[in-house]
Structures are given as C-alpha cells and as structure tokens.
GROMACS .gro file of C-alpha atoms in nm:
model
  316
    1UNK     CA    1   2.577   7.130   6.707
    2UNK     CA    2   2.264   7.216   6.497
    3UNK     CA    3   2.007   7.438   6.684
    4UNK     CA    4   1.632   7.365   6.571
    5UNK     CA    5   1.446   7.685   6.631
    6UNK     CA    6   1.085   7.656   6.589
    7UNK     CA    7   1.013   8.030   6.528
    8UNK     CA    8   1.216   7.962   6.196
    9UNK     CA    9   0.986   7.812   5.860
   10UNK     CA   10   1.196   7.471   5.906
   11UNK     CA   11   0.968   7.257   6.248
   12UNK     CA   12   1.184   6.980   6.438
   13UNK     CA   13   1.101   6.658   6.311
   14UNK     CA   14   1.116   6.417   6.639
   15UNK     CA   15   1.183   6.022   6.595
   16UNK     CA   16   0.970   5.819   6.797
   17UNK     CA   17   1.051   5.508   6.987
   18UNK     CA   18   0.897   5.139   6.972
   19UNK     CA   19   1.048   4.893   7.164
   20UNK     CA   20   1.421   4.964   7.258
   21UNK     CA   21   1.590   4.626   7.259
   22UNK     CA   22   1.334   4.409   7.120
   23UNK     CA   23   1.297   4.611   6.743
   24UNK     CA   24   1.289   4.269   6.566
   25UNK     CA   25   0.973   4.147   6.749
   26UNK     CA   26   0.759   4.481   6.750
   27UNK     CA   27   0.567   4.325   6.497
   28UNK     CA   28   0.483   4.023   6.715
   29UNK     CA   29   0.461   4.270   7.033
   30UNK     CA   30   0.227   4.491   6.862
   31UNK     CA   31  -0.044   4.214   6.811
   32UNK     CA   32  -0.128   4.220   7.181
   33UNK     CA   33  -0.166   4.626   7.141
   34UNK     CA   34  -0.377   4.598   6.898
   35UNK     CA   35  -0.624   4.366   7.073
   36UNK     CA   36  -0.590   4.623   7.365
   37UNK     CA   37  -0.689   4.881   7.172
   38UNK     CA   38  -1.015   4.689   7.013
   39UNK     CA   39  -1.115   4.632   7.345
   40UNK     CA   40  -1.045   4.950   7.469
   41UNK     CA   41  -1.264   5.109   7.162
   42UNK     CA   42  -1.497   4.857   7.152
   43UNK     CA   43  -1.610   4.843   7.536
   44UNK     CA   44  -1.618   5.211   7.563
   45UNK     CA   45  -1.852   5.255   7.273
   46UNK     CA   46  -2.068   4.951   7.400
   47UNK     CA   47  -2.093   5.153   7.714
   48UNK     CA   48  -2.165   5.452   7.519
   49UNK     CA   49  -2.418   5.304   7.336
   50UNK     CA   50  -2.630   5.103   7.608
   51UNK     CA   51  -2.624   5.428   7.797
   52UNK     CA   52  -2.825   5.686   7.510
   53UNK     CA   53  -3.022   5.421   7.408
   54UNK     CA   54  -3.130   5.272   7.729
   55UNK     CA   55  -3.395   5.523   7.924
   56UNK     CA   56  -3.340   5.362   8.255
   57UNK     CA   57  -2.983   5.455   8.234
   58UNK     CA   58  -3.065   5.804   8.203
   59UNK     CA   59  -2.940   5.876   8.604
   60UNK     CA   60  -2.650   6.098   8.742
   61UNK     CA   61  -2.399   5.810   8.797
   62UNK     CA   62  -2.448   5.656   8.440
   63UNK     CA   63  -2.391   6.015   8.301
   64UNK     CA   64  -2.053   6.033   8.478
   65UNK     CA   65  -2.019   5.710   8.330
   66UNK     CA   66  -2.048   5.812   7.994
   67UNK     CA   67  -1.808   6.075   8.077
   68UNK     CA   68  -1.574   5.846   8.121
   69UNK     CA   69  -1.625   5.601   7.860
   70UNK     CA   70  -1.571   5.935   7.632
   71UNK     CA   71  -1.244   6.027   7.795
   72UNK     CA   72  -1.132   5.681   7.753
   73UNK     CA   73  -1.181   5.664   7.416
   74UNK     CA   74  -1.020   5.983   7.338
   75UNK     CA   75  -0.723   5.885   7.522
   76UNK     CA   76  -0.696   5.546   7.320
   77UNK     CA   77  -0.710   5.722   7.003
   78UNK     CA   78  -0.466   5.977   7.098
   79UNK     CA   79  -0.216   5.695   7.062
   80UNK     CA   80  -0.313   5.433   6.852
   81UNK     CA   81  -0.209   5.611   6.490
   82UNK     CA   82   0.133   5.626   6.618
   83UNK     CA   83   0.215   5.332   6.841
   84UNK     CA   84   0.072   5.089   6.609
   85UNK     CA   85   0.258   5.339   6.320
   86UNK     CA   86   0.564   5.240   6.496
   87UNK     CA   87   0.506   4.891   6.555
   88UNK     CA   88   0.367   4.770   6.232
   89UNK     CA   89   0.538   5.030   5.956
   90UNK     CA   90   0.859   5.196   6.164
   91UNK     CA   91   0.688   5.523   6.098
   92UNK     CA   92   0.908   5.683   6.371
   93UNK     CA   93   0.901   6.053   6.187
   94UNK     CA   94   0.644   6.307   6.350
   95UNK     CA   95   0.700   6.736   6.363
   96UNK     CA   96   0.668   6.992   6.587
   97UNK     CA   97   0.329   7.080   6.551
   98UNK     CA   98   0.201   6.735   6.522
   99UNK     CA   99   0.402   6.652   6.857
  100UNK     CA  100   0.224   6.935   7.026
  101UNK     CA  101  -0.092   6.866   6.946
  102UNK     CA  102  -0.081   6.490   7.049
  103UNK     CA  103   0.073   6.592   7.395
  104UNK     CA  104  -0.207   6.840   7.479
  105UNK     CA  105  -0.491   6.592   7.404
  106UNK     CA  106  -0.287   6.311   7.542
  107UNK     CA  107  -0.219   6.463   7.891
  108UNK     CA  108  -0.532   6.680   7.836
  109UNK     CA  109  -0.787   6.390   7.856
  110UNK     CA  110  -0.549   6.202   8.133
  111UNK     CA  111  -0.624   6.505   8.331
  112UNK     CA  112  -0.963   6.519   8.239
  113UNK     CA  113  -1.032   6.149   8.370
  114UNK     CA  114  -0.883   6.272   8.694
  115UNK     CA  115  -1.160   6.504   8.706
  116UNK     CA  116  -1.461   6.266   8.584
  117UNK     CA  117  -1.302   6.007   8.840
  118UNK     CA  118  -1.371   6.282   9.108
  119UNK     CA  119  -1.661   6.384   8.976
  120UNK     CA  120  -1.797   6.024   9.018
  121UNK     CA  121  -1.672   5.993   9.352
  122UNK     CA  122  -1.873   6.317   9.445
  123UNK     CA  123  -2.198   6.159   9.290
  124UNK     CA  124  -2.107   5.803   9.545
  125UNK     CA  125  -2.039   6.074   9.866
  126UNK     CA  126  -2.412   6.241   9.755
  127UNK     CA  127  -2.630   5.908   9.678
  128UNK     CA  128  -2.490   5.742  10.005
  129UNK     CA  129  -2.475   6.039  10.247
  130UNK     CA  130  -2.721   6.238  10.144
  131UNK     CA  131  -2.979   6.055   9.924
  132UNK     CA  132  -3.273   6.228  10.034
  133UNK     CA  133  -3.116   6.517   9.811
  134UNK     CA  134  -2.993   6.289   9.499
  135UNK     CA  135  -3.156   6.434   9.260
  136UNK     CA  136  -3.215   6.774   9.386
  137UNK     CA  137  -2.858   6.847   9.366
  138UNK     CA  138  -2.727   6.590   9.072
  139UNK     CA  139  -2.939   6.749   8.824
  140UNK     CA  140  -2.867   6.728   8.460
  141UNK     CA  141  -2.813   7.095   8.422
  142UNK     CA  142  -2.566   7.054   8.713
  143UNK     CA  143  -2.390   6.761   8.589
  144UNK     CA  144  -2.362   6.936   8.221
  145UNK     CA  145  -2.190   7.229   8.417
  146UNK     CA  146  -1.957   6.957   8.632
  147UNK     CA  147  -1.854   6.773   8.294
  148UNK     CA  148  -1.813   7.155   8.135
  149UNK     CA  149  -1.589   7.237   8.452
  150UNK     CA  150  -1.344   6.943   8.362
  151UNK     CA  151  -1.329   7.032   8.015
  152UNK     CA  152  -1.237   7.430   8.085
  153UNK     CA  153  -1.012   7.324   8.388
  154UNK     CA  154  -0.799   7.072   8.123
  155UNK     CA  155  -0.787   7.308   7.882
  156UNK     CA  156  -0.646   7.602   8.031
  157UNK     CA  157  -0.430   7.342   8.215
  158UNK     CA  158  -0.257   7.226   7.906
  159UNK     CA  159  -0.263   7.543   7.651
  160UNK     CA  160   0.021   7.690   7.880
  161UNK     CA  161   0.170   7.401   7.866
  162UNK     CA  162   0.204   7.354   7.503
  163UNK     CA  163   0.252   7.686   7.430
  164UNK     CA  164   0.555   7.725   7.627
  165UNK     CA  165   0.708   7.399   7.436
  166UNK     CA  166   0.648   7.588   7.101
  167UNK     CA  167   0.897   7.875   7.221
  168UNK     CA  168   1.140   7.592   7.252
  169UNK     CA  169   1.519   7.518   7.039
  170UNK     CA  170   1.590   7.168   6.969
  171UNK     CA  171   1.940   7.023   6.921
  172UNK     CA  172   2.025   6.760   6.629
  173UNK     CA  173   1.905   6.434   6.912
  174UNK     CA  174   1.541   6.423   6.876
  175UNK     CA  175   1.469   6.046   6.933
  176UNK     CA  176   1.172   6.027   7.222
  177UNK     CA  177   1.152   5.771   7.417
  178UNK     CA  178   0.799   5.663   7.384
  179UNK     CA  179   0.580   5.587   7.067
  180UNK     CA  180   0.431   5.906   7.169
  181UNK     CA  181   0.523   6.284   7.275
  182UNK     CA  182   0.514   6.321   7.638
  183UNK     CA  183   0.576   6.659   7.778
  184UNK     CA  184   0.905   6.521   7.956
  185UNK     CA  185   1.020   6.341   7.724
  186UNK     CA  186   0.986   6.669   7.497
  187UNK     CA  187   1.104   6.964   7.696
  188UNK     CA  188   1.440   6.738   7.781
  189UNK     CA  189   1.545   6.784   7.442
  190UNK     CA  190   1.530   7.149   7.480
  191UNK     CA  191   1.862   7.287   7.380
  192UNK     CA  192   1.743   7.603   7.573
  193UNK     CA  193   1.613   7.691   7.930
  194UNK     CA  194   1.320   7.428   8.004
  195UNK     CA  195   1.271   7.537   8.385
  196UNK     CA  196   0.993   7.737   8.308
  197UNK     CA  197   0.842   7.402   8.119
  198UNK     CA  198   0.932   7.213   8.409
  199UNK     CA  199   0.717   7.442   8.658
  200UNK     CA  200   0.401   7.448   8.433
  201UNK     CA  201   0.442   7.045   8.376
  202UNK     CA  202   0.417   7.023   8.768
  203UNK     CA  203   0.169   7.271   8.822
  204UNK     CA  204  -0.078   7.062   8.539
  205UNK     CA  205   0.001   6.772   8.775
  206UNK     CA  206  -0.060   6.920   9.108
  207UNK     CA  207  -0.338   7.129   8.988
  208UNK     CA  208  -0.561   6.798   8.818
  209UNK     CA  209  -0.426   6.457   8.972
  210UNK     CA  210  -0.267   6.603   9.262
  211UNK     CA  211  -0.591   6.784   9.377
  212UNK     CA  212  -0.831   6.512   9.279
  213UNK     CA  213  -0.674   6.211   9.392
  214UNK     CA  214  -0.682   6.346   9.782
  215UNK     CA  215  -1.063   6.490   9.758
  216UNK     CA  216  -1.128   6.122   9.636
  217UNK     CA  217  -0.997   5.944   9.918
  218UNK     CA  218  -1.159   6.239  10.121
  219UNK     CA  219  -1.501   6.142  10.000
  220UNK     CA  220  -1.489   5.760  10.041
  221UNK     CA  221  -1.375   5.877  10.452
  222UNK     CA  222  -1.696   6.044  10.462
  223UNK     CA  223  -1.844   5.791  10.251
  224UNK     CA  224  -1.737   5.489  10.524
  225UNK     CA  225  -1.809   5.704  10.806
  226UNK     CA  226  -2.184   5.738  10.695
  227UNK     CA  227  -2.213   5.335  10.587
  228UNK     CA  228  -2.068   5.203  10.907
  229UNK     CA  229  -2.357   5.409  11.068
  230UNK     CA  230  -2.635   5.204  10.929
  231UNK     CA  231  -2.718   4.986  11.136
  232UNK     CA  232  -2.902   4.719  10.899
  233UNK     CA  233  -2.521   4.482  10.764
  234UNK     CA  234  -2.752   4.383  10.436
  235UNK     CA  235  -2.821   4.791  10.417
  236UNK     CA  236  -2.452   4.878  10.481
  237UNK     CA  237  -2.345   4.582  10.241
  238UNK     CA  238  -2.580   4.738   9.960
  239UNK     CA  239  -2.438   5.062  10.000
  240UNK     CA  240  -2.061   4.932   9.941
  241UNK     CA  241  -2.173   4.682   9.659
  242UNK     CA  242  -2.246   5.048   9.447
  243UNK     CA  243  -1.915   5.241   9.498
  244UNK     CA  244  -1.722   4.903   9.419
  245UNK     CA  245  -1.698   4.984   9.043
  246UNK     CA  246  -1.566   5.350   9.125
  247UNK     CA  247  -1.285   5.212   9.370
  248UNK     CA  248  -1.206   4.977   9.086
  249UNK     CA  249  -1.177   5.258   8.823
  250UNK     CA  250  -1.009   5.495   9.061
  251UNK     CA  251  -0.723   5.204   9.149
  252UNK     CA  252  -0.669   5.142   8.827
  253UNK     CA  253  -0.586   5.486   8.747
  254UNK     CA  254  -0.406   5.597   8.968
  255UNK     CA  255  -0.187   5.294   9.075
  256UNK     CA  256  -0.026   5.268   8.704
  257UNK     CA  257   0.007   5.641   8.734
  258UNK     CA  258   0.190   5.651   9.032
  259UNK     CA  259   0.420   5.332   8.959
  260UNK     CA  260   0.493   5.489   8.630
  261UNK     CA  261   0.667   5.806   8.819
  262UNK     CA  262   0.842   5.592   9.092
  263UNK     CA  263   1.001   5.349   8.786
  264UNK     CA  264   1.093   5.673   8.591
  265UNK     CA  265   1.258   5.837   8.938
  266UNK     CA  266   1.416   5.469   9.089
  267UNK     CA  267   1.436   5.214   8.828
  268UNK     CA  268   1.720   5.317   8.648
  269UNK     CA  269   1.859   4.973   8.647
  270UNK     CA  270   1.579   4.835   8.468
  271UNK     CA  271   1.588   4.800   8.065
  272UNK     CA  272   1.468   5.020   7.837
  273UNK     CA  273   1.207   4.841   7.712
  274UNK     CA  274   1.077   4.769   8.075
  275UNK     CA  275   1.003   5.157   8.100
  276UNK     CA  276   0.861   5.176   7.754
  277UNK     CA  277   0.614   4.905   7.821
  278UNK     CA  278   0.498   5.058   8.108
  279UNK     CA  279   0.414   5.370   7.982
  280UNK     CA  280   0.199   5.230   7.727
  281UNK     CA  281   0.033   4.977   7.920
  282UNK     CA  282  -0.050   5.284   8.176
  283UNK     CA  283  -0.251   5.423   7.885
  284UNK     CA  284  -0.422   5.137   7.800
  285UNK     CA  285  -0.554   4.988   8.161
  286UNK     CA  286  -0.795   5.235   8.227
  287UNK     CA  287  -0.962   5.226   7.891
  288UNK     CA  288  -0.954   4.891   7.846
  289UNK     CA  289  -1.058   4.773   8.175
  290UNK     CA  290  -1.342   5.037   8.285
  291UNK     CA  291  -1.585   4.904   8.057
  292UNK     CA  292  -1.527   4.554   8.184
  293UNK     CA  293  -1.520   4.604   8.528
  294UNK     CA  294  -1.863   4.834   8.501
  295UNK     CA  295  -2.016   4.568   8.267
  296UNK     CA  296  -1.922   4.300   8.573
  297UNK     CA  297  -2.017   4.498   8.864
  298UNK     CA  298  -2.299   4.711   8.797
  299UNK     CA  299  -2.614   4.491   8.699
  300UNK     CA  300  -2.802   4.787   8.536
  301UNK     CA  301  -2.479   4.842   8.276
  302UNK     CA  302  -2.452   4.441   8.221
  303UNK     CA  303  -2.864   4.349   8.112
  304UNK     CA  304  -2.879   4.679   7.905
  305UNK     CA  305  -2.589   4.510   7.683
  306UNK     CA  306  -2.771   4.171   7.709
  307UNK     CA  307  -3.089   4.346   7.593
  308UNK     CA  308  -2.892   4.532   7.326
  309UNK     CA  309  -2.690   4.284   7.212
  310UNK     CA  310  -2.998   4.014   7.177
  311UNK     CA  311  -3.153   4.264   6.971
  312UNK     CA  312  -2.901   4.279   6.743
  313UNK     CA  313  -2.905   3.932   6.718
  314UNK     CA  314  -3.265   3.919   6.655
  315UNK     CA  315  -3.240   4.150   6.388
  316UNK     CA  316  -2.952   3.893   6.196
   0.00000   0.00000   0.00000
C-alpha cells in the first residue's frame, strides 16, 4: 500500500466528491447551488451595506449583525470555488495544503458564528433585562473587544487542529466525501494514529458550539423570566417581537448542525447522496436565510434597504 507522508517534498493530492449516485445530473443539481450562493452573497452584502451607510443603524445589535453577515459570507466563499468546481468542471483534485487551509477557515468561521450568535443573544439578555444600562455596557469599544474575542477564541481553536492534520500519512484512498475538506472526513484517511486528531476535533466542538449553544438557551431563560414580569401584554409583546430574528438565526444554526451529526451517527441506511446534500445545504441555510429573515423581521434593517435601494434607482 502506498504511504503519503506529508513531511516528504511530494503533498497528498485528495479527490473531492459531488454527488455520489447522481454524477450525470450535477450539472442540473448545481444550478440550485448556485442561486443559493447569490443569495447567500448577495443578502449578506445588502446587509452589510445598509448597515455602514445607514447612521441610525449605528447601535449594538446591528453591529452584531454585521458580524454576522461577515461570518456568513466568509463561510459561503469558503466553499463555493470548489463545490461549484465540482459540479460544473469535475475539478475533484485539491492538495494537502490547500485542504488544510479550507478546513481551518471552513470550521473556523462555523465556530465563529457560534460565538457572534451568542454574542447577540447577550446583547437581547442586556436590552431586555437591563436596559437602563444598554449602552453603558454595549459600548463600541466593548463590542470591538467581544467581536476580537471570537476571532482569537476560533483561531487558536482551529490552528491545533490543522496543525496536527499536517503531521498526518495518507494511504493511496484519498476520495472525501464532501465537495469540501472536513476535518473528519480528513483525519479518517489517516494511515497513522488519528486519536490525537480525534480529541482536538471534539475539544473545537465542545469548546465553541458546545459552550455557546447552552449559555444561549441560558439567556433567553433569563430573558422570559424578565418579559413575563411586565405587566403591560403590548409591553411584554414588544419585547418578544425584538429577539424573534435572533431565535430565528439561532434555530437555523443549530438545528442543521445537530441533524447533520445524528444522520452521520444513525442514518447509515440512507444513500450517499442523502448525506452529501445535507452537508452542503447545512452550509448554506444560515447564510442564505439570515439576511432574509432580518430583512422580514426587523423594520429598521427592511426601510434602510428600501431607502437604499430607491436611491439606486433614482440614480438609473
């Protein structure tokens, strides 16, 4: 069996996967991709946009939005060069390095999400239990340092991480199983000892995801605890009305996330392609459907693209 050792001049070259099963309609599949991934650019940069140009937008929560709307955008062009490579040209050919460095900005800004999603949450638990205090304690210094926090804590999550796959042998079977490199999906090709892989991969998970996702639901206890006290229903109904957006963003997260690792772990049975799918669509939903869901939901968000987008009208 050929050995691959990375420490050698010659890098594995891994084969990436499109659609097992259905290879003679990835062209036709990879039209509704591509839409996803115009809206996915296109929203987030609308969002972007209305935010820095509109001066009424300048608040804590629309920060964290733009936060967001970043980390989405990263994560959709982490994988659009090579899913819609594979799709539309069968460029299924990508190297070590190359492999690496998708992975750590792939799971880096999934984890960093994680911690804008809390982040946001925190800002909803401060305006709605404590606004008296809003702005003393979301300042923009402090909300530089909270998005500067999430950066560092992704970081030196995922340099670990990617650094212990570079120590890696590979055997002569390098086809992945996605149209991108996931850390799994990597490390099980490992000819040598992964377990060490295998711990850090966890620890990234438990560490980002697995500690944000509980403080989350941990603020919106504290959040209903403090709404169900007012006593006004219009007062308590206003108070919902602005966390509605963040639920929405958080839930559609964190459900593909989670229904991604029970399919991997218990759907054995189901096709190849049926995993594949999933894994992209999980990449796409939050990117894609954040900006729509904020542009619906928050009125502020929705006329500052009205006013923007009449404007550039006006100027035609």
């Amino acid at each position: 069996m050929l050995i691959l050792n990375n420490t050698h001049s010659q890098l594995p070259t891994f084969l990436l996967t499109g659609i097992p099963g259905l290879r003679a309609a990835q062209v036709w599949i990879s039209i509704p991709f591509c839409l996803l991934y115009v809206i996915a650019l296109s929203g987030n940069s609308m969002i972007l946009l209305v935010i820095i140009r509109e001066q009424s937008l300048h608040e804590p929560m629309y920060y964290f939005l733009s936060m967001l709307s970043i980390t989405d955008l990263s994560l959709s062009l982490c994988t659009l060069s090579t899913t819609l490579g594979v799709l539309w040209f069968e460029a299924r050919e990508i190297n070590l390095n190359a492999c690496i460095a998708q992975m750590f900005f792939l799971h880096g800004f999934t984890f960093m999400e994680s911690g804008v999603l809390l982040a946001m949450a925190f800002d909803r638990f401060v305006a709605i239990c404590d606004p008296l205090r809003y702005t003393t304690i979301l300042t923009n210094a402090r909300i530089a340092q909270i998005g500067t926090i999430v950066l560092i804590r992704s970081v030196a999550i995922m340099l670990p991480v990617v650094l212990f796959v570079k120590r890696l042998s590979f055997c002569s079977s390098l086809v992945l199983s996605h149209s991108y490199c996931y850390h799994v999906d990597v490390i099980q090709l490992s000819c040598t000892d992964n377990r060490i892989n295998s711990v850090l991969g966890l620890f990234a998970i438990f560490s980002t995801t697995g500690f944000d996702c509980p403080c989350i639901l941990l603020s919106y206890v504290l959040i209903i605890r403090s709404v169900l006290s007012i006593a006004s229903s219009d007062e308590r109904q206003k108070a919902f009305n602005t966390c509605i957006s963040h639920i929405s963003a958080v839930a559609i997260f964190y459900i593909p996330l989670i229904s991604l690792s029970l399919v991997r772990r218990y759907g054995h049975s189901a096709p190849a392609f049926v995993h594949t799918i999933m894994a992209n669509v999980f990449l796409l939903i939050p990117p894609v459907l954040n900006p729509i869901i904020y542009s619906v939901k928050t009125k502020q968000i929705r006329k500052a693209i009205i006013k923007v987008l009449n404007q550039k009208q006006n100027q035609l």
